[in-house]
Structure formats: C-alpha cells, structure tokens
C-alpha cells in the first residue's frame, strides 16, 4: 500500500516518511500484533487500541472539537476533546496526554482513567471502520487552548443541554455517543451532580 499523508509521518532527520503503526488487540485488550493505520480501518476493520479524552472546565462544561476538514477520516464532524491511537508499546495514558497537547496545545491539569469500551462503528461517508478497544480518560483543562489547524477546525465548551441541542443539529463522529456514554460514570464523579452529566 502506498504511504499517504493519512498513513505517514515525516521524519525530517532522514527525509523519509514512515508508516504509522497501530497496536492490534484481542477482545480482552491484549496486544497481538501491529497494522498500518489506514489498513486497520479498511472494512471490516481490525480490532486495535485507541483512546478518547473528555476534558472539562471549572464550570463542568465539556470541551468538544470539530475535526479539521483536511482529515481523511470523519472530517468536519464534532467529537470529544481528543481521540487517537497509542503507538505500539506506548501506554494509552501517555498517548492521551501527548495527543491532547499536539492537537489542542494544552496539557490537562488532571487526567484520570475512566475505563474501556469496545465498539465497531462504520463511517458511512468514508467507508472506513472504527473497530476499537478504546481506553477512556476524563480530566480538567485550565489553560488557554492553542488548537493545531491541521487537526482541529473549531472548539466549544458545552453543558449537557447545549451538547444535546448541538447533537440534534450538527454532525458528530460515529463513535461519540458510545464513548461518552461509557465514560459517564467517571464524568459524573469528576464534575459533580450540579454539572448534569
């Protein structure tokens, strides 16, 4: 398979592009191998390790992001604060913190594990499949955002009511409600009953 911007990183020290590899896992989340990123998302999809981050401000509002229009997978849709894939042998917690900084230019002031969820979500627009064993994280953000334009089209802090209204009117990622629902117990513990999550 040719290496494309969707499946490669550029190593300027060597002047070459290297394929991005994901960790393939079994139904229990045990690593069983690796696969190139785009290949892992081709139908029917290969089960791989992923992570999803939900960050909140001091008022208990959830930070959501609109994925940049240039992204090969689910461009222009709204989703959780940050999501992605650990590199092989990279701890999901470390990957979540790394990608949050790379995409949004912030480091969470608190980041805690919130369980895992397994799902299979085909994306009707791209034809790609999210076949993921997803590690969930919740936390707090207290610094100004500095989104990376190639990754993030827009951001918003929303209350549960504002999220419900936006979810009815605007497109969201196919996995968004699955990961949010799975993370809700930890979200409620973090934000408290008054936030309404």
mmCIF file of C-alpha atoms in Angstrom:
data_model
loop_
_atom_site.group_PDB
_atom_site.id
_atom_site.type_symbol
_atom_site.label_atom_id
_atom_site.label_comp_id
_atom_site.label_asym_id
_atom_site.label_seq_id
_atom_site.Cartn_x
_atom_site.Cartn_y
_atom_site.Cartn_z
ATOM 1 C CA UNK A 1 0.000 0.000 0.000
ATOM 2 C CA UNK A 2 1.444 3.413 -0.881
ATOM 3 C CA UNK A 3 2.191 5.708 2.021
ATOM 4 C CA UNK A 4 -0.124 8.707 2.030
ATOM 5 C CA UNK A 5 -0.465 11.714 4.368
ATOM 6 C CA UNK A 6 -3.171 9.763 6.182
ATOM 7 C CA UNK A 7 -0.823 6.903 6.945
ATOM 8 C CA UNK A 8 2.562 8.506 7.318
ATOM 9 C CA UNK A 9 4.649 10.813 9.405
ATOM 10 C CA UNK A 10 7.593 12.746 8.036
ATOM 11 C CA UNK A 11 10.958 12.228 9.657
ATOM 12 C CA UNK A 12 12.866 15.354 8.687
ATOM 13 C CA UNK A 13 16.163 13.983 10.042
ATOM 14 C CA UNK A 14 16.090 11.192 7.451
ATOM 15 C CA UNK A 15 13.991 12.903 4.798
ATOM 16 C CA UNK A 16 11.637 9.921 4.559
ATOM 17 C CA UNK A 17 8.090 9.152 5.528
ATOM 18 C CA UNK A 18 7.424 6.268 7.904
ATOM 19 C CA UNK A 19 4.166 4.332 8.171
ATOM 20 C CA UNK A 20 2.109 4.846 11.336
ATOM 21 C CA UNK A 21 1.511 1.547 13.101
ATOM 22 C CA UNK A 22 -1.330 0.740 15.484
ATOM 23 C CA UNK A 23 -1.492 -1.978 18.121
ATOM 24 C CA UNK A 24 -3.857 -4.806 17.222
ATOM 25 C CA UNK A 25 -5.557 -6.373 20.243
ATOM 26 C CA UNK A 26 -7.836 -9.273 21.086
ATOM 27 C CA UNK A 27 -11.273 -8.908 22.700
ATOM 28 C CA UNK A 28 -9.610 -8.594 26.123
ATOM 29 C CA UNK A 29 -7.318 -5.763 25.025
ATOM 30 C CA UNK A 30 -4.206 -7.949 24.881
ATOM 31 C CA UNK A 31 -1.749 -6.901 22.161
ATOM 32 C CA UNK A 32 -1.498 -9.456 19.350
ATOM 33 C CA UNK A 33 0.399 -7.511 16.676
ATOM 34 C CA UNK A 34 0.509 -4.302 14.672
ATOM 35 C CA UNK A 35 -1.049 -2.951 11.491
ATOM 36 C CA UNK A 36 -0.593 0.134 9.368
ATOM 37 C CA UNK A 37 -3.125 2.808 10.387
ATOM 38 C CA UNK A 38 -5.231 3.085 7.233
ATOM 39 C CA UNK A 39 -5.194 -0.691 6.669
ATOM 40 C CA UNK A 40 -6.559 -1.241 10.188
ATOM 41 C CA UNK A 41 -9.548 0.976 9.317
ATOM 42 C CA UNK A 42 -10.400 -0.672 5.983
ATOM 43 C CA UNK A 43 -13.584 -2.797 6.104
ATOM 44 C CA UNK A 44 -14.251 -4.939 8.023
ATOM 45 C CA UNK A 45 -11.679 -3.255 10.284
ATOM 46 C CA UNK A 46 -9.062 -4.798 12.548
ATOM 47 C CA UNK A 47 -9.558 -4.505 16.304
ATOM 48 C CA UNK A 48 -6.966 -2.044 17.577
ATOM 49 C CA UNK A 49 -6.136 0.010 20.654
ATOM 50 C CA UNK A 50 -7.431 3.582 20.824
ATOM 51 C CA UNK A 51 -8.144 6.263 23.415
ATOM 52 C CA UNK A 52 -10.735 9.006 23.973
ATOM 53 C CA UNK A 53 -10.294 12.054 26.216
ATOM 54 C CA UNK A 54 -13.035 14.166 27.812
ATOM 55 C CA UNK A 55 -11.791 17.408 29.366
ATOM 56 C CA UNK A 56 -13.946 19.822 31.364
ATOM 57 C CA UNK A 57 -13.553 23.403 32.505
ATOM 58 C CA UNK A 58 -14.084 24.681 36.059
ATOM 59 C CA UNK A 59 -17.822 25.096 35.330
ATOM 60 C CA UNK A 60 -18.241 21.424 34.363
ATOM 61 C CA UNK A 61 -18.604 22.124 30.641
ATOM 62 C CA UNK A 62 -17.236 19.539 28.195
ATOM 63 C CA UNK A 63 -14.635 20.608 25.655
ATOM 64 C CA UNK A 64 -15.586 19.254 22.226
ATOM 65 C CA UNK A 65 -13.696 19.702 18.988
ATOM 66 C CA UNK A 66 -14.686 19.862 15.363
ATOM 67 C CA UNK A 67 -12.297 17.722 13.370
ATOM 68 C CA UNK A 68 -10.363 19.632 10.699
ATOM 69 C CA UNK A 69 -11.747 19.474 7.166
ATOM 70 C CA UNK A 70 -8.447 18.091 5.869
ATOM 71 C CA UNK A 71 -8.590 14.925 7.977
ATOM 72 C CA UNK A 72 -9.009 11.693 5.958
ATOM 73 C CA UNK A 73 -11.387 10.164 8.499
ATOM 74 C CA UNK A 74 -14.578 11.924 9.684
ATOM 75 C CA UNK A 75 -13.553 15.443 8.614
ATOM 76 C CA UNK A 76 -15.633 18.397 9.783
ATOM 77 C CA UNK A 77 -17.649 16.491 12.398
ATOM 78 C CA UNK A 78 -17.774 17.275 16.102
ATOM 79 C CA UNK A 79 -16.334 14.822 18.596
ATOM 80 C CA UNK A 80 -14.934 14.506 22.095
ATOM 81 C CA UNK A 81 -11.991 16.589 23.326
ATOM 82 C CA UNK A 82 -9.370 14.366 21.761
ATOM 83 C CA UNK A 83 -9.081 10.828 20.448
ATOM 84 C CA UNK A 84 -6.454 8.770 18.735
ATOM 85 C CA UNK A 85 -4.252 5.700 18.866
ATOM 86 C CA UNK A 86 -1.230 4.870 21.015
ATOM 87 C CA UNK A 87 1.897 3.923 19.138
ATOM 88 C CA UNK A 88 2.939 0.293 19.618
ATOM 89 C CA UNK A 89 4.217 -0.147 23.199
ATOM 90 C CA UNK A 90 3.054 3.371 24.189
ATOM 91 C CA UNK A 91 0.848 3.466 27.287
ATOM 92 C CA UNK A 92 -2.683 4.746 26.496
ATOM 93 C CA UNK A 93 -2.398 7.365 29.271
ATOM 94 C CA UNK A 94 0.827 8.731 27.753
ATOM 95 C CA UNK A 95 -0.716 8.737 24.265
ATOM 96 C CA UNK A 96 -3.807 10.596 25.519
ATOM 97 C CA UNK A 97 -1.688 13.297 27.158
ATOM 98 C CA UNK A 98 0.595 13.546 24.098
ATOM 99 C CA UNK A 99 -2.213 13.898 21.551
ATOM 100 C CA UNK A 100 -4.162 16.377 23.672
ATOM 101 C CA UNK A 101 -1.101 18.621 23.635
ATOM 102 C CA UNK A 102 -0.408 18.036 19.926
ATOM 103 C CA UNK A 103 -3.998 18.768 18.862
ATOM 104 C CA UNK A 104 -5.094 21.437 21.346
ATOM 105 C CA UNK A 105 -1.847 22.915 22.650
ATOM 106 C CA UNK A 106 -2.705 22.207 26.290
ATOM 107 C CA UNK A 107 -1.772 19.723 28.958
ATOM 108 C CA UNK A 108 -4.641 18.625 31.215
ATOM 109 C CA UNK A 109 -4.299 19.797 34.818
ATOM 110 C CA UNK A 110 -5.864 16.457 35.770
ATOM 111 C CA UNK A 111 -6.236 13.283 33.711
ATOM 112 C CA UNK A 112 -7.704 10.064 35.080
ATOM 113 C CA UNK A 113 -8.568 6.662 33.634
ATOM 114 C CA UNK A 114 -12.292 6.106 33.047
ATOM 115 C CA UNK A 115 -12.487 2.505 31.863
ATOM 116 C CA UNK A 116 -12.573 0.947 28.406
ATOM 117 C CA UNK A 117 -15.196 0.336 25.741
ATOM 118 C CA UNK A 118 -15.178 -1.962 22.715
ATOM 119 C CA UNK A 119 -17.106 -0.928 19.596
ATOM 120 C CA UNK A 120 -17.469 -1.365 15.856
ATOM 121 C CA UNK A 121 -18.624 1.797 14.049
ATOM 122 C CA UNK A 122 -18.539 2.018 10.248
ATOM 123 C CA UNK A 123 -18.288 5.579 8.930
ATOM 124 C CA UNK A 124 -20.873 5.921 6.137
ATOM 125 C CA UNK A 125 -19.100 8.847 4.475
ATOM 126 C CA UNK A 126 -15.542 7.500 4.239
ATOM 127 C CA UNK A 127 -16.355 3.776 4.254
ATOM 128 C CA UNK A 128 -13.733 3.285 6.982
ATOM 129 C CA UNK A 129 -14.451 1.222 10.095
ATOM 130 C CA UNK A 130 -13.701 2.085 13.712
ATOM 131 C CA UNK A 131 -13.106 -1.366 15.213
ATOM 132 C CA UNK A 132 -11.627 -0.258 18.514
ATOM 133 C CA UNK A 133 -10.742 -1.242 22.046
ATOM 134 C CA UNK A 134 -10.902 2.263 23.484
ATOM 135 C CA UNK A 135 -9.285 3.492 26.707
ATOM 136 C CA UNK A 136 -11.270 6.372 28.216
ATOM 137 C CA UNK A 137 -9.878 9.345 30.144
ATOM 138 C CA UNK A 138 -11.512 12.281 31.901
ATOM 139 C CA UNK A 139 -9.845 15.407 33.189
ATOM 140 C CA UNK A 140 -9.687 19.148 33.599
ATOM 141 C CA UNK A 141 -8.337 21.852 31.332
ATOM 142 C CA UNK A 142 -7.419 25.217 32.826
ATOM 143 C CA UNK A 143 -5.084 26.710 30.208
ATOM 144 C CA UNK A 144 -5.993 28.661 27.056
ATOM 145 C CA UNK A 145 -6.362 26.424 24.017
ATOM 146 C CA UNK A 146 -3.939 26.656 21.098
ATOM 147 C CA UNK A 147 -5.521 24.278 18.528
ATOM 148 C CA UNK A 148 -3.424 22.881 15.701
ATOM 149 C CA UNK A 149 -5.231 23.940 12.498
ATOM 150 C CA UNK A 150 -4.371 20.714 10.631
ATOM 151 C CA UNK A 151 -6.109 18.707 13.365
ATOM 152 C CA UNK A 152 -8.883 20.901 14.798
ATOM 153 C CA UNK A 153 -11.391 23.049 12.905
ATOM 154 C CA UNK A 154 -13.121 24.554 15.947
ATOM 155 C CA UNK A 155 -13.679 24.014 19.660
ATOM 156 C CA UNK A 156 -16.516 24.671 22.102
ATOM 157 C CA UNK A 157 -17.235 24.197 25.799
ATOM 158 C CA UNK A 158 -20.765 22.848 26.235
ATOM 159 C CA UNK A 159 -23.202 21.978 29.001
ATOM 160 C CA UNK A 160 -25.233 18.762 28.670
ATOM 161 C CA UNK A 161 -28.202 20.764 27.330
ATOM 162 C CA UNK A 162 -26.042 22.619 24.809
ATOM 163 C CA UNK A 163 -24.481 19.335 23.697
ATOM 164 C CA UNK A 164 -27.911 17.744 23.188
ATOM 165 C CA UNK A 165 -29.058 20.712 21.100
ATOM 166 C CA UNK A 166 -25.884 20.743 19.016
ATOM 167 C CA UNK A 167 -26.022 16.945 18.558
ATOM 168 C CA UNK A 168 -29.501 17.266 17.002
ATOM 169 C CA UNK A 169 -28.424 19.939 14.514
ATOM 170 C CA UNK A 170 -24.798 19.214 13.607
ATOM 171 C CA UNK A 171 -22.869 16.104 12.549
ATOM 172 C CA UNK A 172 -20.897 14.224 15.213
ATOM 173 C CA UNK A 173 -18.434 11.367 14.895
ATOM 174 C CA UNK A 174 -19.950 7.894 14.690
ATOM 175 C CA UNK A 175 -18.222 6.875 17.940
ATOM 176 C CA UNK A 176 -19.010 9.980 20.021
ATOM 177 C CA UNK A 177 -22.104 8.836 21.929
ATOM 178 C CA UNK A 178 -20.647 5.373 22.539
ATOM 179 C CA UNK A 179 -17.513 6.735 24.216
ATOM 180 C CA UNK A 180 -19.386 9.479 26.090
ATOM 181 C CA UNK A 181 -21.938 7.043 27.491
ATOM 182 C CA UNK A 182 -19.169 4.656 28.563
ATOM 183 C CA UNK A 183 -17.288 7.495 30.293
ATOM 184 C CA UNK A 184 -20.357 8.991 32.052
ATOM 185 C CA UNK A 185 -19.775 7.388 35.497
ATOM 186 C CA UNK A 186 -16.269 8.896 35.642
ATOM 187 C CA UNK A 187 -17.532 12.181 34.173
ATOM 188 C CA UNK A 188 -20.172 12.454 36.910
ATOM 189 C CA UNK A 189 -17.595 11.689 39.573
ATOM 190 C CA UNK A 190 -15.280 14.377 38.185
ATOM 191 C CA UNK A 191 -17.832 17.146 37.559
ATOM 192 C CA UNK A 192 -20.297 16.514 40.397
ATOM 193 C CA UNK A 193 -24.106 16.307 40.271
ATOM 194 C CA UNK A 194 -24.663 20.011 39.584
ATOM 195 C CA UNK A 195 -22.997 19.778 36.146
ATOM 196 C CA UNK A 196 -25.804 17.495 34.944
ATOM 197 C CA UNK A 197 -23.788 14.833 33.151
#
